[in-house]
PDB file of C-alpha atoms in Angstrom:
ATOM      1  CA  UNK A 276      -1.035 -11.648 -17.700  1.00  0.00           C
ATOM      2  CA  UNK A 277      -3.046 -12.119 -20.876  1.00  0.00           C
ATOM      3  CA  UNK A 278      -1.950 -10.632 -24.190  1.00  0.00           C
ATOM      4  CA  UNK A 279      -5.017  -8.392 -24.259  1.00  0.00           C
ATOM      5  CA  UNK A 280      -4.390  -7.296 -20.684  1.00  0.00           C
ATOM      6  CA  UNK A 281      -0.774  -6.461 -21.462  1.00  0.00           C
ATOM      7  CA  UNK A 282      -1.801  -4.238 -24.374  1.00  0.00           C
ATOM      8  CA  UNK A 283      -4.310  -2.389 -22.218  1.00  0.00           C
ATOM      9  CA  UNK A 284      -1.796  -2.068 -19.379  1.00  0.00           C
ATOM     10  CA  UNK A 285       0.771  -0.540 -21.750  1.00  0.00           C
ATOM     11  CA  UNK A 286      -1.883   2.006 -22.752  1.00  0.00           C
ATOM     12  CA  UNK A 287      -2.651   3.087 -19.156  1.00  0.00           C
ATOM     13  CA  UNK A 288       0.878   2.891 -17.764  1.00  0.00           C
ATOM     14  CA  UNK A 289       1.999   6.262 -19.044  1.00  0.00           C
ATOM     15  CA  UNK A 290       4.013   8.737 -16.992  1.00  0.00           C
ATOM     16  CA  UNK A 291       1.698  11.135 -15.191  1.00  0.00           C
ATOM     17  CA  UNK A 292      -1.284   8.763 -15.097  1.00  0.00           C
ATOM     18  CA  UNK A 293      -2.930   8.842 -11.671  1.00  0.00           C
ATOM     19  CA  UNK A 294      -4.516   6.052  -9.699  1.00  0.00           C
ATOM     20  CA  UNK A 295      -7.870   6.667  -8.031  1.00  0.00           C
ATOM     21  CA  UNK A 296      -7.850   7.370  -4.305  1.00  0.00           C
ATOM     22  CA  UNK A 297      -8.497   4.380  -2.023  1.00  0.00           C
ATOM     23  CA  UNK A 298      -9.370   4.703   1.668  1.00  0.00           C
ATOM     24  CA  UNK A 299      -9.357   2.100   4.429  1.00  0.00           C
ATOM     25  CA  UNK A 300     -10.987   2.720   7.827  1.00  0.00           C
ATOM     26  CA  UNK A 301      -8.517   1.604  10.488  1.00  0.00           C
ATOM     27  CA  UNK A 302     -10.299  -0.211  13.279  1.00  0.00           C
ATOM     28  CA  UNK A 303      -8.566  -1.897  16.213  1.00  0.00           C
ATOM     29  CA  UNK A 304      -9.538  -5.208  14.593  1.00  0.00           C
ATOM     30  CA  UNK A 305      -7.768  -4.262  11.348  1.00  0.00           C
ATOM     31  CA  UNK A 306      -4.581  -3.269  13.188  1.00  0.00           C
ATOM     32  CA  UNK A 307      -4.481  -6.329  15.468  1.00  0.00           C
ATOM     33  CA  UNK A 308      -5.669  -8.980  13.008  1.00  0.00           C
ATOM     34  CA  UNK A 309      -3.254  -7.938  10.263  1.00  0.00           C
ATOM     35  CA  UNK A 310      -0.333  -7.961  12.707  1.00  0.00           C
ATOM     36  CA  UNK A 311      -1.263 -11.473  13.804  1.00  0.00           C
ATOM     37  CA  UNK A 312      -1.909 -12.590  10.202  1.00  0.00           C
ATOM     38  CA  UNK A 313       1.606 -11.475   9.238  1.00  0.00           C
ATOM     39  CA  UNK A 314       2.997 -13.313  12.275  1.00  0.00           C
ATOM     40  CA  UNK A 315       4.180 -10.065  13.843  1.00  0.00           C
ATOM     41  CA  UNK A 316       3.637 -10.739  17.526  1.00  0.00           C
ATOM     42  CA  UNK A 317       5.361  -7.552  18.697  1.00  0.00           C
ATOM     43  CA  UNK A 318       3.073  -6.432  21.506  1.00  0.00           C
ATOM     44  CA  UNK A 319       2.841  -2.779  20.382  1.00  0.00           C
ATOM     45  CA  UNK A 320       0.684  -4.001  17.475  1.00  0.00           C
ATOM     46  CA  UNK A 321      -1.936  -5.759  19.618  1.00  0.00           C
ATOM     47  CA  UNK A 322      -1.720  -4.600  23.248  1.00  0.00           C
ATOM     48  CA  UNK A 323      -2.815  -0.992  23.862  1.00  0.00           C
ATOM     49  CA  UNK A 324      -1.389  -0.882  27.405  1.00  0.00           C
ATOM     50  CA  UNK A 325       2.056  -1.992  26.244  1.00  0.00           C
ATOM     51  CA  UNK A 326       1.971   0.410  23.274  1.00  0.00           C
ATOM     52  CA  UNK A 327       1.051   3.321  25.543  1.00  0.00           C
ATOM     53  CA  UNK A 328       3.709   2.366  28.102  1.00  0.00           C
ATOM     54  CA  UNK A 329       6.210   2.515  25.225  1.00  0.00           C
ATOM     55  CA  UNK A 330       5.105   6.088  24.468  1.00  0.00           C
ATOM     56  CA  UNK A 331       2.627   5.438  21.675  1.00  0.00           C
ATOM     57  CA  UNK A 332      -0.913   6.797  21.570  1.00  0.00           C
ATOM     58  CA  UNK A 333      -2.316   3.329  20.810  1.00  0.00           C
ATOM     59  CA  UNK A 334      -1.472   0.116  18.960  1.00  0.00           C
ATOM     60  CA  UNK A 335      -0.278   0.858  15.427  1.00  0.00           C
ATOM     61  CA  UNK A 336      -0.057  -0.806  12.030  1.00  0.00           C
ATOM     62  CA  UNK A 337       3.000  -2.941  11.329  1.00  0.00           C
ATOM     63  CA  UNK A 338       5.268  -2.576   8.296  1.00  0.00           C
ATOM     64  CA  UNK A 339       4.156  -5.868   6.748  1.00  0.00           C
ATOM     65  CA  UNK A 340       0.550  -4.681   6.635  1.00  0.00           C
ATOM     66  CA  UNK A 341       1.579  -1.307   5.222  1.00  0.00           C
ATOM     67  CA  UNK A 342       3.533  -3.059   2.466  1.00  0.00           C
ATOM     68  CA  UNK A 343       0.638  -5.400   1.722  1.00  0.00           C
ATOM     69  CA  UNK A 344      -1.781  -2.492   1.386  1.00  0.00           C
ATOM     70  CA  UNK A 345       0.613  -0.724  -1.011  1.00  0.00           C
ATOM     71  CA  UNK A 346       0.739  -3.865  -3.166  1.00  0.00           C
ATOM     72  CA  UNK A 347      -3.029  -4.344  -3.004  1.00  0.00           C
ATOM     73  CA  UNK A 348      -3.647  -0.727  -4.040  1.00  0.00           C
ATOM     74  CA  UNK A 349      -1.539  -1.117  -7.186  1.00  0.00           C
ATOM     75  CA  UNK A 350      -2.742  -4.648  -7.949  1.00  0.00           C
ATOM     76  CA  UNK A 351      -6.423  -3.682  -7.646  1.00  0.00           C
ATOM     77  CA  UNK A 352      -5.897  -0.742 -10.012  1.00  0.00           C
ATOM     78  CA  UNK A 353      -4.129  -2.938 -12.585  1.00  0.00           C
ATOM     79  CA  UNK A 354      -6.925  -5.531 -12.293  1.00  0.00           C
ATOM     80  CA  UNK A 355      -9.550  -2.824 -12.909  1.00  0.00           C
ATOM     81  CA  UNK A 356      -7.669  -1.721 -16.027  1.00  0.00           C
ATOM     82  CA  UNK A 357      -6.892  -5.136 -17.504  1.00  0.00           C
ATOM     83  CA  UNK A 358      -8.897  -7.861 -15.809  1.00  0.00           C
ATOM     84  CA  UNK A 359      -5.591  -9.414 -14.703  1.00  0.00           C
ATOM     85  CA  UNK A 360      -3.454  -8.902 -11.630  1.00  0.00           C
ATOM     86  CA  UNK A 361      -0.172  -7.021 -11.699  1.00  0.00           C
ATOM     87  CA  UNK A 362       3.192  -8.687 -12.069  1.00  0.00           C
ATOM     88  CA  UNK A 363       5.031  -6.838  -9.308  1.00  0.00           C
ATOM     89  CA  UNK A 364       8.789  -6.601  -9.874  1.00  0.00           C
ATOM     90  CA  UNK A 365       9.613  -4.768  -6.654  1.00  0.00           C
ATOM     91  CA  UNK A 366       8.348  -2.640  -3.794  1.00  0.00           C
ATOM     92  CA  UNK A 367      10.359  -0.108  -1.805  1.00  0.00           C
ATOM     93  CA  UNK A 368       8.689   1.773   1.051  1.00  0.00           C
ATOM     94  CA  UNK A 369       9.499   4.183   3.840  1.00  0.00           C
ATOM     95  CA  UNK A 370       7.288   4.575   6.892  1.00  0.00           C
ATOM     96  CA  UNK A 371       6.385   7.935   8.384  1.00  0.00           C
ATOM     97  CA  UNK A 372       3.482   8.811  10.684  1.00  0.00           C
ATOM     98  CA  UNK A 373       2.000   5.902  12.645  1.00  0.00           C
ATOM     99  CA  UNK A 374      -1.330   4.464  11.514  1.00  0.00           C
ATOM    100  CA  UNK A 375      -3.555   4.231  14.591  1.00  0.00           C
ATOM    101  CA  UNK A 376      -7.028   2.759  15.083  1.00  0.00           C
ATOM    102  CA  UNK A 377      -9.985   5.097  14.466  1.00  0.00           C
ATOM    103  CA  UNK A 378      -8.149   6.849  11.629  1.00  0.00           C
ATOM    104  CA  UNK A 379      -8.401   6.402   7.858  1.00  0.00           C
ATOM    105  CA  UNK A 380      -5.526   5.330   5.623  1.00  0.00           C
ATOM    106  CA  UNK A 381      -5.905   6.948   2.195  1.00  0.00           C
ATOM    107  CA  UNK A 382      -3.793   5.909  -0.782  1.00  0.00           C
ATOM    108  CA  UNK A 383      -2.912   7.975  -3.835  1.00  0.00           C
ATOM    109  CA  UNK A 384      -0.548   7.095  -6.637  1.00  0.00           C
ATOM    110  CA  UNK A 385       0.815   7.925 -10.036  1.00  0.00           C
ATOM    111  CA  UNK A 386       2.896   6.399 -12.796  1.00  0.00           C
ATOM    112  CA  UNK A 387       6.339   7.983 -12.583  1.00  0.00           C
ATOM    113  CA  UNK A 388       8.100   6.277 -15.486  1.00  0.00           C
ATOM    114  CA  UNK A 389       7.960   3.382 -17.926  1.00  0.00           C
ATOM    115  CA  UNK A 390      11.203   1.898 -19.179  1.00  0.00           C
ATOM    116  CA  UNK A 391      12.227  -1.478 -20.582  1.00  0.00           C
ATOM    117  CA  UNK A 392       8.798  -3.000 -19.952  1.00  0.00           C
ATOM    118  CA  UNK A 393       8.627  -1.911 -16.304  1.00  0.00           C
ATOM    119  CA  UNK A 394       6.459   0.883 -14.922  1.00  0.00           C
ATOM    120  CA  UNK A 395       7.465   2.639 -11.707  1.00  0.00           C
ATOM    121  CA  UNK A 396       4.517   3.861  -9.653  1.00  0.00           C
ATOM    122  CA  UNK A 397       4.793   6.280  -6.752  1.00  0.00           C
ATOM    123  CA  UNK A 398       2.381   5.464  -3.919  1.00  0.00           C
ATOM    124  CA  UNK A 399       1.547   7.431  -0.776  1.00  0.00           C
ATOM    125  CA  UNK A 400      -0.656   6.266   2.089  1.00  0.00           C
ATOM    126  CA  UNK A 401      -1.701   9.092   4.413  1.00  0.00           C
ATOM    127  CA  UNK A 402      -3.414   9.281   7.804  1.00  0.00           C
ATOM    128  CA  UNK A 403      -4.526  12.313   9.827  1.00  0.00           C
ATOM    129  CA  UNK A 404      -0.986  12.739  11.215  1.00  0.00           C
ATOM    130  CA  UNK A 405       0.600  12.874   7.739  1.00  0.00           C
ATOM    131  CA  UNK A 406       2.155  10.411   5.320  1.00  0.00           C
ATOM    132  CA  UNK A 407       2.184   6.922   6.812  1.00  0.00           C
ATOM    133  CA  UNK A 408       3.891   5.143   3.910  1.00  0.00           C
ATOM    134  CA  UNK A 409       5.656   6.446   0.822  1.00  0.00           C
ATOM    135  CA  UNK A 410       7.088   4.154  -1.777  1.00  0.00           C
ATOM    136  CA  UNK A 411       7.517   2.900  -5.282  1.00  0.00           C
ATOM    137  CA  UNK A 412       6.123  -0.194  -6.909  1.00  0.00           C
ATOM    138  CA  UNK A 413       7.642  -1.646 -10.078  1.00  0.00           C
ATOM    139  CA  UNK A 414       5.137  -3.410 -12.327  1.00  0.00           C
ATOM    140  CA  UNK A 415       5.797  -5.397 -15.512  1.00  0.00           C
ATOM    141  CA  UNK A 416       4.086  -3.746 -18.468  1.00  0.00           C
ATOM    142  CA  UNK A 417       5.102  -6.122 -21.241  1.00  0.00           C
TER     143      UNK A 417
END
């Protein structure tokens, strides 16, 4: 991260600061291709018949994709603020409602705390059934 970017990041990483909402339309292609791209060949992520036989409404997003979208959401916001990408120090997530095709995954977030050069951001990704992913992302500020 550049020196200028770090100074700007320290200015925007204040507790209570909110990130802009970001929405992703979930198509079958998004669900299947991201499962394959993350080498998750579990059939419930790419085969509707198998997913339904297992009791699911449809194929659903895998945890690796959910985690990647959480990281992208924070990284894109940091890049908009500073021109540089985030230095992510850690991500912790919990999954909730499944993310199915033909829904929209909408992210919101806020800066919870800044301590010892690390900001902790709370991130939530919601679908029509409720919160799909809730977590925290730790980002280096200085």
